[in-house]
XYZ file of C-alpha atoms in Angstrom:
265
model
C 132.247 160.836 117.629
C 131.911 161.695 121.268
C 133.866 161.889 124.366
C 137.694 162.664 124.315
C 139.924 161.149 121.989
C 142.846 158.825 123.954
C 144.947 158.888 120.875
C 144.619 161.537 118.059
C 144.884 160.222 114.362
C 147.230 161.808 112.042
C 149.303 160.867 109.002
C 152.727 162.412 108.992
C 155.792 163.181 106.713
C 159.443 163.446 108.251
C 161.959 165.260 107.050
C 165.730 165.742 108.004
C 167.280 168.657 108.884
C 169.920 170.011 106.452
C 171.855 173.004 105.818
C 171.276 173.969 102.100
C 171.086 176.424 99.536
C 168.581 179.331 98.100
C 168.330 182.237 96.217
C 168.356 184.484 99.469
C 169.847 187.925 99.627
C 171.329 189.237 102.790
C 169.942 192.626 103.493
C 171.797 193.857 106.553
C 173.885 192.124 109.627
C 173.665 193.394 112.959
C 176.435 192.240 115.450
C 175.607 191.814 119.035
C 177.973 191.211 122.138
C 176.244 188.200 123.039
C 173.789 185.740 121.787
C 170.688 186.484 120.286
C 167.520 184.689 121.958
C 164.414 186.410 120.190
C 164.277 188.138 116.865
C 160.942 189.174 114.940
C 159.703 191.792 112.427
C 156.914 194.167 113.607
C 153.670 193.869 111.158
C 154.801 196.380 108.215
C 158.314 194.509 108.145
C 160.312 197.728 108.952
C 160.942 197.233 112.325
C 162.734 194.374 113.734
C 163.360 193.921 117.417
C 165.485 191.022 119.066
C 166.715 190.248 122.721
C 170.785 189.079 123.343
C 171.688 186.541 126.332
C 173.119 188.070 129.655
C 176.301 186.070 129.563
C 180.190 187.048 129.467
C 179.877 189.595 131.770
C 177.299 191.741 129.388
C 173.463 192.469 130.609
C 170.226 191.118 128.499
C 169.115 193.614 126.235
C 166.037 194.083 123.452
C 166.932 195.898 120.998
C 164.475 197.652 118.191
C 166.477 198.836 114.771
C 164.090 200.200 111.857
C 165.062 199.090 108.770
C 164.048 202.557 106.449
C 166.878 204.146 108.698
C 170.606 202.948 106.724
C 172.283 204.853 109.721
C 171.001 202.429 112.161
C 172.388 199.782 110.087
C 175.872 201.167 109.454
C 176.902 202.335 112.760
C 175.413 198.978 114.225
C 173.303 201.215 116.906
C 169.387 200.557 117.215
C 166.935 203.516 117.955
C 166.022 201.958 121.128
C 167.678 199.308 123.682
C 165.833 198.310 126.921
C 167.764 196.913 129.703
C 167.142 193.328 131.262
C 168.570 193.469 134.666
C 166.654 190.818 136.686
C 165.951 188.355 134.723
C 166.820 187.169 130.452
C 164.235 186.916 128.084
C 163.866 183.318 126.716
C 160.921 184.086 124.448
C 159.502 187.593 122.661
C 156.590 188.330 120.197
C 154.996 191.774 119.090
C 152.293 192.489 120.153
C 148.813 193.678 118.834
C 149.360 196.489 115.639
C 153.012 195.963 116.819
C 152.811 198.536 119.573
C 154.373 196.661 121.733
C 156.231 193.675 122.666
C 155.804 190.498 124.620
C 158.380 189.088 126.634
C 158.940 186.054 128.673
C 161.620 185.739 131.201
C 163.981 183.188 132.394
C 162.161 183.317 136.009
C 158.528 182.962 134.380
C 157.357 186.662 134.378
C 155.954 188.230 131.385
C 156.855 191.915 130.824
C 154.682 194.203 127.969
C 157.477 196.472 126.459
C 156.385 199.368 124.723
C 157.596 200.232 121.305
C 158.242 203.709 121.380
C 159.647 204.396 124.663
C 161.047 201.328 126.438
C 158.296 201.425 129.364
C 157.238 198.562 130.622
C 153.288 198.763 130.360
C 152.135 195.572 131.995
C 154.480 192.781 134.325
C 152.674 189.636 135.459
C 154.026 186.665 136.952
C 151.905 183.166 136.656
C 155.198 180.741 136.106
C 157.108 179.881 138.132
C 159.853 178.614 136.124
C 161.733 179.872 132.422
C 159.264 180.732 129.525
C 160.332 178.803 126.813
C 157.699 179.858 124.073
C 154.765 182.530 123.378
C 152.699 182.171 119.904
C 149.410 184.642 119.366
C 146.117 183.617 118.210
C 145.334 184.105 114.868
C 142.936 187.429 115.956
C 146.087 188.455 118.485
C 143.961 188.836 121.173
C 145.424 186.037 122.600
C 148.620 184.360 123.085
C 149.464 180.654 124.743
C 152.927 180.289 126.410
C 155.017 177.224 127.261
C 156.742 176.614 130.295
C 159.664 174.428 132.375
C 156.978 174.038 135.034
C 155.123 172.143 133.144
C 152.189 173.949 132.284
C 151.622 175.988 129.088
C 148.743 179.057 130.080
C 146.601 181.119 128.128
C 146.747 185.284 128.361
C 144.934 188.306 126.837
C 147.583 189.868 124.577
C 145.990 193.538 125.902
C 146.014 193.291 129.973
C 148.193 189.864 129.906
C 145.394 188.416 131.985
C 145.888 184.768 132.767
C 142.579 183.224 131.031
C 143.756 179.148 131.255
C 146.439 176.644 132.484
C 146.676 173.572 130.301
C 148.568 171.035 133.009
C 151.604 167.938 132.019
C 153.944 166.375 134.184
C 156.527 167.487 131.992
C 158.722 170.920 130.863
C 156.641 172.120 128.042
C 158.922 173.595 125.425
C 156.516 175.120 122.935
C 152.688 175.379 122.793
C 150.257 176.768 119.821
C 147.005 177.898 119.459
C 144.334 176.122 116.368
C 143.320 179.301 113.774
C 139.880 178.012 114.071
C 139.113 175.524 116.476
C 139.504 175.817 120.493
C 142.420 173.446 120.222
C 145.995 174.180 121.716
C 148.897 171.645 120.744
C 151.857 171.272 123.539
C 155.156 169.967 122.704
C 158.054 168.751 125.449
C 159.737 166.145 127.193
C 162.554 166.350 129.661
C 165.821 168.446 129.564
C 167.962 167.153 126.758
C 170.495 166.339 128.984
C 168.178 164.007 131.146
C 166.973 162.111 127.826
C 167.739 158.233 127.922
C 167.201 155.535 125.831
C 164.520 154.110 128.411
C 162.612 157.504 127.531
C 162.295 157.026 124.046
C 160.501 153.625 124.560
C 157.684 155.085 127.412
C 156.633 157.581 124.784
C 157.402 160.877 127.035
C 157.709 162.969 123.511
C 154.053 162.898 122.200
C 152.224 166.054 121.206
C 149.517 166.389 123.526
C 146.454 168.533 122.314
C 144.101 170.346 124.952
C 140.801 172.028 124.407
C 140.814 175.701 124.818
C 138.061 176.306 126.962
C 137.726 173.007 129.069
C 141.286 172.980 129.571
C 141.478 168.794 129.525
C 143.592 166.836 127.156
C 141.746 164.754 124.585
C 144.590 163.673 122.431
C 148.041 162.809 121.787
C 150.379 161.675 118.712
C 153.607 159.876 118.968
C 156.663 160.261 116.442
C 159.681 161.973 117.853
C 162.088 159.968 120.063
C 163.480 163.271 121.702
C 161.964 166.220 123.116
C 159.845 167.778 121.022
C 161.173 171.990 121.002
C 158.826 173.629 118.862
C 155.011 173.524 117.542
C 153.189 175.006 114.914
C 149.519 174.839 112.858
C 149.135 175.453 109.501
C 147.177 178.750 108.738
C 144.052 176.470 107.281
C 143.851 174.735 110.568
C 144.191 171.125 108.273
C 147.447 170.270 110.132
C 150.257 170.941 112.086
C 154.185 170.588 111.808
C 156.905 169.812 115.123
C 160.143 169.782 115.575
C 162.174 167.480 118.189
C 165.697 167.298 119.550
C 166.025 164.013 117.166
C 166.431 165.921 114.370
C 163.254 165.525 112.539
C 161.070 167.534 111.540
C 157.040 165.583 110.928
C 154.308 167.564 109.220
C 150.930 165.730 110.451
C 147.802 165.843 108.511
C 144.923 165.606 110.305
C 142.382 162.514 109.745
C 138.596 163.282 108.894
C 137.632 162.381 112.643
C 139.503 165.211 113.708
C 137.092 167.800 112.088
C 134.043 165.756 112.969
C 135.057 165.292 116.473
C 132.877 167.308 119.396
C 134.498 167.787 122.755
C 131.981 166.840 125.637
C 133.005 168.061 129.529
């Protein structure tokens, strides 16, 4: 099969979202004066850094607690809190061997915190509107991010070096990167608020996959009949999962095409 794909075969399971059960423990609860945006555990699971909103008159803050330290835990007080003062982070990952952390901000800069002391290592600015989402590359030498202006873009997760722009016409909420092909899957839509009925029948909710290097679109799968927030492969590569603002949650499995399939410029 040559030449881009219009429309990208999948099969696809749905499933509601439910509150339930399971035989989970909780281990510690940290309280915060505001709410929590980011949250994620460094590589060896001991460390776990998250970032609170700047609202009700308190200031955006990340905040790293390690876990081996019961003091931290008990007096509620984290071994290091950086300071937000121009703009919130909306999105956070660690970074490579979890010496850092990457942020994205509410005005579309990305910051490089440093673990250890706070610093920031590395500031860049290529959006021009809120980061919603970040997500590494399998090898975390890369990371795609998505963005309200409508573009998700491709950095180096050492120098944050803008590498490519994958281009919509619409807010792009979450974006991911294929563990082994050059594919990136973008997920969006409009501002909940600005969702109608007549929106649901022009199919403006369709995950929309790029290729890596050529940075064109070669395929897109319908399903969700509300913006679609978040976007995820499976680790094998074999399919991918997203989750919309209708309250579903479809698993897609890709078709044999999809593997056989060469992209052509």
């Amino acid at each position: 099969m040559s030449g881009p794909l219009r429309r990208l075969s999948t099969t696809a399971r749905e499933t509601s979202l439910h509150g339930g059960q399971g035989p989970w423990k909780q281990l510690a609860l940290l309280k915060t004066n505001s709410a929590v945006r980011t949250c994620g555990f460094d590589f060896g699971g001991n460390i776990i850094m998250f970032s609170t909103d700047k609202q009700m008159g308190y200031q955006c803050f990340v905040s790293f607690f390690d876990l081996r330290d019961p003091s931290q835990i008990d007096s509620n007080e984290p071994y290091m809190k950086i300071p937000c003062n121009d703009s919130k982070i909306t999105s956070a990952v660690w970074g490579p061997l979890g010496e850092c952390i990457i942020a994205g901000h509410e005005g579309g800069e990305l910051n490089q915190y440093s673990a250890k002391s706070g610093e920031v290592l590395v500031n860049v600015k290529e959006h021009s509107r809120q980061i919603n989402d970040i997500q590494l590359s399998r090898d975390m030498t890369m990371f795609v991010t998505a963005s309200k202006d409508n573009t998700a873009k491709l950095f180096d997760s050492t120098t944050l070096e803008h590498q490519k722009t994958f281009r919509t016409e619409r807010p792009v909420n979450s974006a991911a990167l294929s563990p082994n092909y050059d594919h990136v899957v973008l997920g969006g839509g409009q501002e909940a608020m600005d969702v109608t009925t007549t929106s649901t029948r022009i199919g403006k909710f369709e995950a929309r996959f790029f290729h890596l290097a050529f940075e064109e679109e070669f395929g897109r799968v319908k399903g969700h009949f509300g913006p679609i927030n978040s976007v995820a492969f499976h680790p094998d590569g074999k399919s991918y999962s997203s989750g919309g603002e209708d309250g579903y949650v479809r698993i897609h499995y890709f078709d044999p095409q999809y593997f056989e399939f060469e992209f052509e410029a």
